[in-house]
Coordinates of C-alpha atoms and ligand atoms in Angstrom, one line a residue:
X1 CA -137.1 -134.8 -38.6
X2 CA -138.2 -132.5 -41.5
X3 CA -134.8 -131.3 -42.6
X4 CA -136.0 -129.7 -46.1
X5 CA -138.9 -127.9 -44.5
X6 CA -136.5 -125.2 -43.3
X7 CA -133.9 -125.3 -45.3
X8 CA -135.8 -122.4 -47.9
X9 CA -133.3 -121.6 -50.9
X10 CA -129.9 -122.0 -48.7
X11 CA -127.9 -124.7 -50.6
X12 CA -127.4 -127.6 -48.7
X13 CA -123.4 -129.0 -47.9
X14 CA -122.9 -132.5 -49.6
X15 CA -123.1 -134.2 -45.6
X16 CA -126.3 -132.9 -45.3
X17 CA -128.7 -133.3 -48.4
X18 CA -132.6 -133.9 -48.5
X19 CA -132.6 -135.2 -52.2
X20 CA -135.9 -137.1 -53.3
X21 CA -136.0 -140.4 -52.5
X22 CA -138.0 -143.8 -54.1
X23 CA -141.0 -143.9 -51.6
X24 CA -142.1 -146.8 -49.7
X25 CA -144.3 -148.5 -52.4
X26 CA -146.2 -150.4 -49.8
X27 CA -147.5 -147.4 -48.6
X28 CA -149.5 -146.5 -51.2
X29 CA -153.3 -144.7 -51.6
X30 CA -155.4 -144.2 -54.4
X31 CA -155.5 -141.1 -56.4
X32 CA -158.6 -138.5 -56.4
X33 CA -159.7 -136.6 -59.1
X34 CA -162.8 -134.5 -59.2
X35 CA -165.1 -132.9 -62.2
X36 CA -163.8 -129.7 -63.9
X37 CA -166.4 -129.5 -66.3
X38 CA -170.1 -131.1 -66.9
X39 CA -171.9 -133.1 -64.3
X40 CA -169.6 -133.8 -60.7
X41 CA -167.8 -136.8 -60.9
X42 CA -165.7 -138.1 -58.3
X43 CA -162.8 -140.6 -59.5
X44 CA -160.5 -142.6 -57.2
X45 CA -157.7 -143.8 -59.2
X46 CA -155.8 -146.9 -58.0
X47 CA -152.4 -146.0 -59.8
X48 CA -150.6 -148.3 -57.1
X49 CA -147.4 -149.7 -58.6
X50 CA -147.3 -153.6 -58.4
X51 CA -144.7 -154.3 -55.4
X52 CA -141.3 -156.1 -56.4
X53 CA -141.1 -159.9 -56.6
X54 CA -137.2 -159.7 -56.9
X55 CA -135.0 -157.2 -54.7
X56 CA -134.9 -153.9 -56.2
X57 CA -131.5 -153.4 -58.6
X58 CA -129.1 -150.5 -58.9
X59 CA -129.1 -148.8 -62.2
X60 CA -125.1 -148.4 -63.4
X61 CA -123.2 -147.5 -66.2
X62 CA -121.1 -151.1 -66.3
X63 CA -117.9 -150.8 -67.5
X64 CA -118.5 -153.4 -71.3
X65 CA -121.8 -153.2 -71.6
X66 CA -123.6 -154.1 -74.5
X67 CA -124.3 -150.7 -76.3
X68 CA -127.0 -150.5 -78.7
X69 CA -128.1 -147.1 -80.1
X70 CA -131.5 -145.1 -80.5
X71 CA -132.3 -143.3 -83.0
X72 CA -135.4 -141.0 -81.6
X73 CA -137.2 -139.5 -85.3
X74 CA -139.5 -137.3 -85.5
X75 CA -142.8 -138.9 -85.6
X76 CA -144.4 -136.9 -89.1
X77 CA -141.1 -138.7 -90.6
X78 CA -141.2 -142.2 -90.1
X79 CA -142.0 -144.7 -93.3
X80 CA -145.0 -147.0 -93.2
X81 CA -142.3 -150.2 -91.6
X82 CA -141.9 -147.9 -89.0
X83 CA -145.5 -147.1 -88.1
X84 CA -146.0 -150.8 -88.9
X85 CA -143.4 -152.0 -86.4
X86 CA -144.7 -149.3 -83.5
X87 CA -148.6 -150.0 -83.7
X88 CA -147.1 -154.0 -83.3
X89 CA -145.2 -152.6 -79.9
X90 CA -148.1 -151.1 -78.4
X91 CA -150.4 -154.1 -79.4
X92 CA -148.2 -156.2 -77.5
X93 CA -148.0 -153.8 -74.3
X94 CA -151.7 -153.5 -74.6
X95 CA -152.1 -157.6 -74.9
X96 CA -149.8 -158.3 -71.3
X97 CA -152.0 -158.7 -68.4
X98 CA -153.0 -156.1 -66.2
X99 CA -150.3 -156.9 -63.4
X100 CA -148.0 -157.1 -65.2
X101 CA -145.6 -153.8 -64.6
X102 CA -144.8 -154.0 -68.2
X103 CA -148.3 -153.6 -69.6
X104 CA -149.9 -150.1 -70.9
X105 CA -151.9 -150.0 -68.1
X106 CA -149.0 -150.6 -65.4
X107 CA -147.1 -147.8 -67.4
X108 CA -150.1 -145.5 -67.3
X109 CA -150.4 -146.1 -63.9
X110 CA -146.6 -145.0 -63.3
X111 CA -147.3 -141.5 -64.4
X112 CA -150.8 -141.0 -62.4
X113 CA -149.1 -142.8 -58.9
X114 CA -146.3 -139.7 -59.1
X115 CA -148.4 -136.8 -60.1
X116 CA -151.5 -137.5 -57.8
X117 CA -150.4 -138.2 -54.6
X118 CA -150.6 -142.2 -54.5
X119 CA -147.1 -142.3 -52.5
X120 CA -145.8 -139.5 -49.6
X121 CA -142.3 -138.6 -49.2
X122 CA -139.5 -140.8 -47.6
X123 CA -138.4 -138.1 -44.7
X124 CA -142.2 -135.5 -44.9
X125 CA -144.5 -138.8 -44.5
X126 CA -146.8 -136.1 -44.3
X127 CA -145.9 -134.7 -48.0
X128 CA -146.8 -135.4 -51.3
X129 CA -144.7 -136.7 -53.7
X130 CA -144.8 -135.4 -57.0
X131 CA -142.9 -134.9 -59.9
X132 CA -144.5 -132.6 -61.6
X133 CA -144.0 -128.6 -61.1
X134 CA -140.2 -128.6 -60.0
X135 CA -136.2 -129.3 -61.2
X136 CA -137.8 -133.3 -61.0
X137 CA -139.6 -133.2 -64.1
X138 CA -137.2 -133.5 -66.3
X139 CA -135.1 -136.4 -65.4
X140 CA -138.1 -138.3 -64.1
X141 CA -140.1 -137.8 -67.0
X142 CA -136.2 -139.0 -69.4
X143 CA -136.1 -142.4 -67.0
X144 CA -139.4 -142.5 -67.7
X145 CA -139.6 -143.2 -71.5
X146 CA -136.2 -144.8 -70.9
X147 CA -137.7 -148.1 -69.8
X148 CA -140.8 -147.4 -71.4
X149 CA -139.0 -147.6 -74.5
X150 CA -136.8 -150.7 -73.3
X151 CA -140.0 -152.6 -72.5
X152 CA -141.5 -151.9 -76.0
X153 CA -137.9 -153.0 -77.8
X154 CA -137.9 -156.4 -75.6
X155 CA -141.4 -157.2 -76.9
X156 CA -140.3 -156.5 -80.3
X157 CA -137.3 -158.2 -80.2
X158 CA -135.5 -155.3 -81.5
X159 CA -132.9 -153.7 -79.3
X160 CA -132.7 -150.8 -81.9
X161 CA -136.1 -149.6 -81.6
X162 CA -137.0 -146.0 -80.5
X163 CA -139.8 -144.2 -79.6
X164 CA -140.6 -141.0 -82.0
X165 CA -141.0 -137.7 -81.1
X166 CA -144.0 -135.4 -81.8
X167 CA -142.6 -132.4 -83.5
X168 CA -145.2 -129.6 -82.0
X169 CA -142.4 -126.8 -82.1
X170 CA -141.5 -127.4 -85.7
X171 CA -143.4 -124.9 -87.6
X172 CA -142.5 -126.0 -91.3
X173 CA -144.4 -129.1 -91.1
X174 CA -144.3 -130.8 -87.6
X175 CA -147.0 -128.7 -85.8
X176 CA -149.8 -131.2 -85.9
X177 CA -150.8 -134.4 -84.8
X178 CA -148.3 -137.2 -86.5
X179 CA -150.9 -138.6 -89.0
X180 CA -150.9 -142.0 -87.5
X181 CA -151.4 -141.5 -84.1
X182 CA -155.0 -139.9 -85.5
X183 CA -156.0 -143.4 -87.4
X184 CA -158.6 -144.9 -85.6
X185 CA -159.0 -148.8 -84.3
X186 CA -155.1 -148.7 -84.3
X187 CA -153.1 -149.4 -80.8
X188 CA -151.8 -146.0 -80.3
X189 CA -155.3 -144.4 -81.1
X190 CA -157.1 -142.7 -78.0
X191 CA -161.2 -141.8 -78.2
X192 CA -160.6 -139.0 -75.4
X193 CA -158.6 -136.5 -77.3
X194 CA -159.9 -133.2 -78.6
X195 CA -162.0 -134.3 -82.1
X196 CA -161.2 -130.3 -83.0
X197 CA -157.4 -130.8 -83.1
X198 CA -157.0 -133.9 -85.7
X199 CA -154.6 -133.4 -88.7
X200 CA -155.0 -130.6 -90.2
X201 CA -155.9 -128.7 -87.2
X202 CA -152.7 -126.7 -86.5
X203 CA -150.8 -127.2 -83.0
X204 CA -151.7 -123.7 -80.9
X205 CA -148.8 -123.3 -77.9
X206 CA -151.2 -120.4 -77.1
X207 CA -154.2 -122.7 -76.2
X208 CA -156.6 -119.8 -75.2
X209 CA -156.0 -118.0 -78.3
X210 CA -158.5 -117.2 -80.8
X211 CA -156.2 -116.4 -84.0
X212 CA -157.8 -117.3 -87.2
X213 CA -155.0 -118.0 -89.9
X214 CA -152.2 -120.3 -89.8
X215 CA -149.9 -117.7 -90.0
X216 CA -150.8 -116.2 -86.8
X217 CA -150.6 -119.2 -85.4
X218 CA -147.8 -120.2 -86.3
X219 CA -145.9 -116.8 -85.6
X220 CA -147.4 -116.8 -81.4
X221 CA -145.9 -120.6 -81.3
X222 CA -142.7 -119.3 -82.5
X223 CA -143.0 -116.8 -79.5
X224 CA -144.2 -119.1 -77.2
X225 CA -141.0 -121.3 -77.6
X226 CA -139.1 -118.3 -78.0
X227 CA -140.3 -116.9 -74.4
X228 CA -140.4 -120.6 -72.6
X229 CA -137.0 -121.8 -74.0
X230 CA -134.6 -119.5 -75.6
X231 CA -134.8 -116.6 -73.1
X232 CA -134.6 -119.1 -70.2
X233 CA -131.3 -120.0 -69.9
X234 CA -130.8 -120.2 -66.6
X235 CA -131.1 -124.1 -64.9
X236 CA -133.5 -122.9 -62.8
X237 CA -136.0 -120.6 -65.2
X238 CA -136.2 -123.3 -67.5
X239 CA -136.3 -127.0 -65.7
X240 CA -137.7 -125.6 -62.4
X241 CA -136.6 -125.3 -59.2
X242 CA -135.7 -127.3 -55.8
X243 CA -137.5 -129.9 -54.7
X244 CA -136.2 -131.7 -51.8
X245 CA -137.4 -133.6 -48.8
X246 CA -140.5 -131.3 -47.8
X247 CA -141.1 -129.6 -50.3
X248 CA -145.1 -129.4 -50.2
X249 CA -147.1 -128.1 -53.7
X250 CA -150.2 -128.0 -51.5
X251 CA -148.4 -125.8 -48.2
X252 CA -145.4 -124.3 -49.4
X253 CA -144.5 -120.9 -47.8
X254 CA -143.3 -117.7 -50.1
X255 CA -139.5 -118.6 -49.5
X256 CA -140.0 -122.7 -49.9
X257 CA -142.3 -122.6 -52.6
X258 CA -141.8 -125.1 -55.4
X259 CA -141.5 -124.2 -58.8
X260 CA -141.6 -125.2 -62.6
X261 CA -139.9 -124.2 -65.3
X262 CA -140.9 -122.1 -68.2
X263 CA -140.6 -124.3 -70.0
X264 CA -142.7 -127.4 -68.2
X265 CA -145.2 -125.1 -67.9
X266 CA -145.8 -123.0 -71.1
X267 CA -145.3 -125.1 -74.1
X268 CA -145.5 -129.0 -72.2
X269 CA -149.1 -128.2 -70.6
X270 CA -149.9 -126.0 -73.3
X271 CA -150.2 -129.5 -75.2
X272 CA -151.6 -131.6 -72.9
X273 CA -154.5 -129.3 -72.4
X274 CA -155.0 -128.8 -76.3
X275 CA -155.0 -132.7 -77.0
X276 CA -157.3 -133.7 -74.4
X277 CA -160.5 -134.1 -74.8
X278 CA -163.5 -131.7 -73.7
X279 CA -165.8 -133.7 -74.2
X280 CA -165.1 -135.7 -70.7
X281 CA -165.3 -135.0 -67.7
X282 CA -161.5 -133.9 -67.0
X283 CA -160.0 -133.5 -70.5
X284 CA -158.9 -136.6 -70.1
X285 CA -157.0 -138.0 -71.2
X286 CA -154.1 -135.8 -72.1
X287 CA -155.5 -132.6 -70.5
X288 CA -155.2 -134.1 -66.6
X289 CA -152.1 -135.6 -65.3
X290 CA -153.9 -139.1 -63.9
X291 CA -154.8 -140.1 -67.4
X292 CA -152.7 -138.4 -69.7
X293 CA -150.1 -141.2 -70.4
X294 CA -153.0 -143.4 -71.0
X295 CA -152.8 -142.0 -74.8
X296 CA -149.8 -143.5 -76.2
X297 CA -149.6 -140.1 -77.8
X298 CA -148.0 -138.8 -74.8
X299 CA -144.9 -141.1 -75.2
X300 CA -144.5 -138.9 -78.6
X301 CA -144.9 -135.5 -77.1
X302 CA -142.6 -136.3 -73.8
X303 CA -140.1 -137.7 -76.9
X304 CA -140.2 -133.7 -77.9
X305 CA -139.9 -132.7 -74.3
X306 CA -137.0 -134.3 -73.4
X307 CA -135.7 -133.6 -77.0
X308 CA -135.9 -129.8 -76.3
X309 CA -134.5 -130.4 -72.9
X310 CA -130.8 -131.5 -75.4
X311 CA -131.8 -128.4 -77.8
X312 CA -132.1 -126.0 -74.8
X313 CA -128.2 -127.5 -73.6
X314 CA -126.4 -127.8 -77.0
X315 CA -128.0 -125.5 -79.5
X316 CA -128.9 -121.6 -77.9
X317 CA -126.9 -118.7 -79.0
X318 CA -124.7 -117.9 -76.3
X319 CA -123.1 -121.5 -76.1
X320 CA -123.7 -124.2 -73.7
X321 CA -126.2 -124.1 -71.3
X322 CA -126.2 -126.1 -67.7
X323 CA -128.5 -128.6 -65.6
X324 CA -128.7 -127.9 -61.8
X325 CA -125.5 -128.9 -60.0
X326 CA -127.2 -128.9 -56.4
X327 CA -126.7 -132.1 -54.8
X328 CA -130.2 -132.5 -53.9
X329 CA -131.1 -132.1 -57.6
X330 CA -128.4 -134.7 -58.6
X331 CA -128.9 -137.3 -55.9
X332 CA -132.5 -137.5 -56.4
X333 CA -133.4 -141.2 -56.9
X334 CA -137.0 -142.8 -58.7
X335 CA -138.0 -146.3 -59.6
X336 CA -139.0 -147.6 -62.4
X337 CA -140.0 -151.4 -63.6
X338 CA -137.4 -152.5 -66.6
X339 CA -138.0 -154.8 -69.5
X340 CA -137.3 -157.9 -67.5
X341 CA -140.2 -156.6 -64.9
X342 CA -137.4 -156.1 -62.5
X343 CA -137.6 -152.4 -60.1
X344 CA -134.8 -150.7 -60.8
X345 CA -133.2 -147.6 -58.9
X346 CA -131.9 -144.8 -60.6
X347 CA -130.9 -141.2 -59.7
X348 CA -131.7 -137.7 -61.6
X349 CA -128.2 -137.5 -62.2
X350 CA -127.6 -140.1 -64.7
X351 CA -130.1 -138.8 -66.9
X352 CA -128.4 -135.7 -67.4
X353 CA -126.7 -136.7 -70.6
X354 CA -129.1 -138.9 -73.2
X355 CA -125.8 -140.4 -75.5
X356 CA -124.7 -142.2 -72.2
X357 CA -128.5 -143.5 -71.7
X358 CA -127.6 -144.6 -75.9
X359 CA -130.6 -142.4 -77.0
X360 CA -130.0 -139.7 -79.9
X361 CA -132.2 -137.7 -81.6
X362 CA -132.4 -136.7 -85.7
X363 CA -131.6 -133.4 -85.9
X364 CA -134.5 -130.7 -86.8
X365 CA -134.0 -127.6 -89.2
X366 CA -136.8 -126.2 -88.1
X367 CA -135.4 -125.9 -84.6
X368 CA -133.6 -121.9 -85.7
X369 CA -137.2 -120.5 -86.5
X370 CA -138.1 -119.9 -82.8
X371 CA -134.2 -119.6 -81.8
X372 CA -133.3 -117.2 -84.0
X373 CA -137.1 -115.6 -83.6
X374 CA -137.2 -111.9 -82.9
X375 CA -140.7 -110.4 -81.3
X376 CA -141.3 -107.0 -81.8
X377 CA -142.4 -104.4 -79.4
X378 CA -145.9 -102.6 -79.9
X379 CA -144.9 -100.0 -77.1
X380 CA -142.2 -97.8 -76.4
X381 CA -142.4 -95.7 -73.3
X382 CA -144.7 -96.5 -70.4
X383 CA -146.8 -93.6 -69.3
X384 CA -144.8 -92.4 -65.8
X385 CA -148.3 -91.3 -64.7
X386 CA -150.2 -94.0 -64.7
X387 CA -152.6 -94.2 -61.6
X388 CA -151.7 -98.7 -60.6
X389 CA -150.7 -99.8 -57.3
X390 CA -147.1 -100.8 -56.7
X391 CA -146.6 -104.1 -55.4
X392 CA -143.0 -105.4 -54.2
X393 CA -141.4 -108.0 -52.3
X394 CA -143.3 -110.2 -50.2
X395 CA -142.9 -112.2 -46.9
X396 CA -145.4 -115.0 -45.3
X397 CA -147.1 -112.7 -43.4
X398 CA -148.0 -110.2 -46.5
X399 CA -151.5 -109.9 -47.4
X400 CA -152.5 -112.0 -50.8
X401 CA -153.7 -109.8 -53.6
X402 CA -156.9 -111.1 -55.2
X403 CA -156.2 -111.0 -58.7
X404 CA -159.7 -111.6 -60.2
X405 CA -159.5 -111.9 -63.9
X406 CA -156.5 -109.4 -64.4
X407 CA -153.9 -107.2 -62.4
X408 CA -152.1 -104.3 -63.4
X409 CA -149.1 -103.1 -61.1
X410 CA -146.3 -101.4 -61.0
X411 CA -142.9 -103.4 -60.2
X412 CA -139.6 -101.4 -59.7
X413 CA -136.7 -103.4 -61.3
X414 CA -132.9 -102.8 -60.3
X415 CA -131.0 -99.9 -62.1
X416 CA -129.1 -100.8 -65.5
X417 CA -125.3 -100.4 -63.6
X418 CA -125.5 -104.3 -63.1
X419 CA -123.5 -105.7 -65.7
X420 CA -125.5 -109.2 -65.7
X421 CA -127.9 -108.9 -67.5
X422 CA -130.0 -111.7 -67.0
X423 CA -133.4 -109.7 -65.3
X424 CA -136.1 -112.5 -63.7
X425 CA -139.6 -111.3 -62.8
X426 CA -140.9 -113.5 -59.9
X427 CA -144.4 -113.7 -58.9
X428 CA -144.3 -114.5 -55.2
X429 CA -146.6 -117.2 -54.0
X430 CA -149.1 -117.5 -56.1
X431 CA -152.1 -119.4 -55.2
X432 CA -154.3 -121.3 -57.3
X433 CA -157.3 -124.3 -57.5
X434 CA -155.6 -126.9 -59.2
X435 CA -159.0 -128.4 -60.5
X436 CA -159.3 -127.1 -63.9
X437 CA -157.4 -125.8 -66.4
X438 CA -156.1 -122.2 -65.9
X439 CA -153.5 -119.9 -67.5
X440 CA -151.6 -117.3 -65.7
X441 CA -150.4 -115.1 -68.7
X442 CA -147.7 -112.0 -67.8
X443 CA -147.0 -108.7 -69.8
X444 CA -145.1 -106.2 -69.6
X445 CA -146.4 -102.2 -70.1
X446 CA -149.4 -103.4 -71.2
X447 CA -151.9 -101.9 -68.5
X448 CA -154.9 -102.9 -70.4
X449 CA -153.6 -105.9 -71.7
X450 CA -156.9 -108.8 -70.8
X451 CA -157.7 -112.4 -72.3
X452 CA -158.3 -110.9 -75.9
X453 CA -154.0 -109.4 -75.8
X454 CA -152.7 -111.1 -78.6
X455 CA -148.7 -113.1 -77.2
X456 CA -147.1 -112.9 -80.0
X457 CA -144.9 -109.3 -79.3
X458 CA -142.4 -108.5 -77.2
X459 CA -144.7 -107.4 -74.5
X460 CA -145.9 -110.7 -73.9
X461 CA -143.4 -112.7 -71.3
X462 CA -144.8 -116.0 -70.3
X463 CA -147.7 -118.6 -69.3
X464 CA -148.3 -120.4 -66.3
X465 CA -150.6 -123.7 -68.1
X466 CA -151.8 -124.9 -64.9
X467 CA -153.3 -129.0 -66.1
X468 CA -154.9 -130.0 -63.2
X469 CA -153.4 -132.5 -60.6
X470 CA -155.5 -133.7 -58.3
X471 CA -155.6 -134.8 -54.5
X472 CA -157.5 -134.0 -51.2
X473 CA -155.8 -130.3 -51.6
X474 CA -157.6 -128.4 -54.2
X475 CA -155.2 -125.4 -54.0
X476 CA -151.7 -125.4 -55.5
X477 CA -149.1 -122.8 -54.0
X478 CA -145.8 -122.0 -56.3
X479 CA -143.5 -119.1 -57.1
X480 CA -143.4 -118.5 -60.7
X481 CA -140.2 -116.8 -62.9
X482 CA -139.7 -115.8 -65.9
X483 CA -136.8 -114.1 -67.8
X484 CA -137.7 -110.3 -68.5
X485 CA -134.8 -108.6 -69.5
X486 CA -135.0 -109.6 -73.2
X487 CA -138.2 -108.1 -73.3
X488 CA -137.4 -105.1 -71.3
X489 CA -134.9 -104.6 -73.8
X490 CA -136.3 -104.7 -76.9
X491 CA -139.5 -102.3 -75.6
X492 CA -136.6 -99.7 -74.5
X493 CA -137.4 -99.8 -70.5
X494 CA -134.0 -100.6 -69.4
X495 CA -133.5 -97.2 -67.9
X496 CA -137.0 -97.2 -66.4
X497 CA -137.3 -97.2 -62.4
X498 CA -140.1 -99.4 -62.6
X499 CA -142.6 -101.0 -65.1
X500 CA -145.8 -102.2 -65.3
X501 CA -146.4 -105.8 -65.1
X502 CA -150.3 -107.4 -65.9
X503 CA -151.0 -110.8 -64.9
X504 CA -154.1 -112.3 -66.6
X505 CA -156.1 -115.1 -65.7
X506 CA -158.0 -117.1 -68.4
X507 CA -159.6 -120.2 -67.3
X508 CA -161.4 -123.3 -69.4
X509 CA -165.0 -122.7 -70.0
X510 CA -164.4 -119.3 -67.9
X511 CA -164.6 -120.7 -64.7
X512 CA -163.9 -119.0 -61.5
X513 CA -160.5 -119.5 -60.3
X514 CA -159.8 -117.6 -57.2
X515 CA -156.0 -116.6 -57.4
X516 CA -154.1 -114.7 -55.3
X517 CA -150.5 -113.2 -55.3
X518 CA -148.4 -112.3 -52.5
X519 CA -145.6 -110.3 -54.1
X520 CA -143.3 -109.6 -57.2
X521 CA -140.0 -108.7 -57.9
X522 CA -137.5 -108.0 -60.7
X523 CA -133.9 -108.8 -59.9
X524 CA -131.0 -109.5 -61.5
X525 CA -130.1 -113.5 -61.6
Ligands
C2O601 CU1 -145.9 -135.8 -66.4 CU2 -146.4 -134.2 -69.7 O1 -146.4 -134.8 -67.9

């Protein structure tokens, strides 16, 4: 019985949870992708894990255990011993044989078997499992580099050695690619990455954008983190929300639609799309989910992701911030192969805090810039008479609104009397071809705002980075939130009965994505 098919938003009592659960790896099919760009290609990927030899263990925090810190740096930092020590790690991954779960290949595979729909739910054998676009990414995506890490220390034969992290945020002098990762013939060099975005080629968080100067640049990433991490301070707006038994990316209904945070989809596909490479087929390899951790640069940017996720917790004005506390979030179990090649159990709530997982990361000054950033408003008032359609809270059964490149509509938002002030915009149901890279970019009271509107201002509210996933279902269906309030605010709207929000759709190589919409609201979270 499908319990999580029904069970919409309405929190689930602890006797009766639908948390995610390991799947059945003997039931496992290979992966699809198809072209996005250049002549069709059709590409089965077998990302099958290798099935256990031993019975699968229980991760625990045991009471004595040997405790041997990380130290995560960031990866333009690191001395030439360093770089030395991780080419030697990868070499050594890259030299086990092909079975072998601890190899690069096996580890690459990991990723691609839980984004592309190699496994199906335990509970919805009909549904996908995927990790990707939902309160899952995060913790999967920590136990992820956790053992990836381990493996690489157990082939050193250094318990103290930590990945790095790829500073793309860090606008003083971490927003490029680390240096060595760009040195050819070297173990943690890929071919298929973008040859336009080597060192010095400045990291763009607005991957569309067509600024000219550094400083441009540099200001819309400072917005772009600003928007995806420091407004979102709600679990939900910025790791994504539920994903239980049935959830279903591919036939999710307006009320039990999946969704990502801002922050997994602004900034964290705003870099896989700009590494990968266009010259193949799929942007492989960082730009498409199946391949992307087939660059060893992806250990380095996820190092930064899951970095920010202890950022976004410790370090926001306004004091702590807090992970989901829904049972079906916390009880949510993956597998993973260890260092010993043993499968090993372990649930999303043990990844919640990294100094009991013995991982700590340097600290980065350059964090305040995009904290402590302030974007400014190039509008005041919106004009009251504007001539746009009004669109408002959907159901199932609403019609779906064709966006076409760009949509302009009014959206009435809830009167100022509310003392919280934390004001979500949700774009209800939004339906989209998950075959090639598109972006879903959001304004407010910018009716003309198109593909040229420059996101560095206050106007500018988020982007939905959609990298492709592939599987037999070429249509994603999601809700999509982000905070508005801070924005509404600094414009001067808050006493406004409604405003007007654009949605714009820019695709790679200006393809046609057909999108639709079935609704938005503003409320009050
Ligand atoms: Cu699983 Cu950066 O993606």
């Amino acid at each position: 019985m499908l319990k999580g098919a029904s069970s919409g938003s309405v929190p689930c009592s602890p006797g009766n949870i639908d948390p995610i659960l390991p799947p059945d790896l003997t039931q496992c099919s290979p992966a699809f992708a198809v072209s996005v760009a250049g002549p069709p290609v059709n590409l089965t990927f077998n990302c099958c894990l290798p099935l256990p030899k031993k019975k699968v263990k229980n991760f625990t925090f045991k009471k004595g255990r040997k405790r041997v810190k990380k130290v995560r740096r960031a990866a333009h930092h690191v001395d030439a011993a360093y770089i030395e020590k991780y080419n030697k790690a990868y070499e050594l991954m890259k030299a086990l044989p092909a079975d072998d779960p601890r190899s690069f290949a096996q580890q690459a595979d990991v990723h691609c078997a839980f984004c592309n729909g190699a496994y199906k739910q335990v509970g919805a054998e009909n549904v996908t499992l995927q990790i990707h676009f939902s309160w899952l990414f995060l913790p999967w995506h920590r136990w992820y580099l956790y053992f990836h890490e381990r493996i690489l220390a157990s082939l050193l034969g250094d318990p103290e050695f930590a990945l790095v992290y790829w500073n793309w945020d860090n606008q003083i002098d971490g927003n490029m690619m680390p240096a060595f990762f760009a040195k050819n013939n070297t173990p943690v060099y890929d071919e298929k990455r973008n040859p336009a975005v080597q060192p010095p080629a400045i990291v763009r968080l607005a991957v569309l954008s067509t600024y000219n100067t550094t400083a441009e640049i540099i200001n819309d990433n400072l917005n772009q983190m600003y928007q995806s991490v420091v407004t979102a301070s709600t679990p939900e707006l910025f790791t994504g929300g539920a994903y239980r038994v049935g959830t279903d990316l591919a036939n999710s209904t307006v009320l039990n639609s999946p969704l990502g945070g801002s922050f997994e989809d602004g900034v964290h596909n705003a870099i896989h799309f700009w590494t990968g490479s266009p010259t193949f087929p799929l942007l492989q390899d960082m730009g498409v989910f199946s391949t992307a951790s087939r660059d060893p640069i992806f250990y380095a940017h996820h190092g930064n992701v899951d970095r920010l996720w202890e950022v976004w917790k410790h370090d926001m004005p306004g004091g702590q911030r807090y992970d989901h506390t829904d049972p079906d979030f916390l009880e949510a179990e993956f597998v993973f192969y260890d260092e010993n090649a043993n499968l090993v159990k372990v649930k999303a709530k043990d990844a919640l805090d990294n100094e009991r997982l013995d991982i700590t990361y340097t600290k980065v000054y350059a964090d305040q810039l995009w904290i402590n950033y302030s974007p400014n408003a190039t509008t005041t008032t919106p004009s009251p008479t504007l001539d746009l359609p009004t669109i408002g809270l959907a159901s199932d059964t609403s019609d779906s609104i064709t966006l076409g490149k760009r949509l302009s509509a009014w959206v009435t938002q809830p009167s100022f009397k509310d003392l919280k002030n934390l004001k979500v915009l949700t774009i209800q149901g939004l339906e989209i071809t998950r075959e090639f890279f598109t972006q879903i970019l959001v304004f407010v009271n910018l009716p003309n705002a198109d593909i040229n509107t420059k996101t560095n201002t206050a106007e500018y509210v988020g982007t939905f980075n959609i990298v492709p996933t592939f599987s037999k279902k070429k249509h994603l269906k999601t809700n999509v939130k982000f905070e508005i309030g801070d924005n509404i605010k600094r414009i001067g709207l808050q006493d406004e009965a409604k405003v007007i929000i654009t949605i714009v759709v820019g695709t790679y190589e200006d393809q046609e994505a057909d999108v639709t919409i079935k609704g938005m609201t503003i409320k009050y979270d």
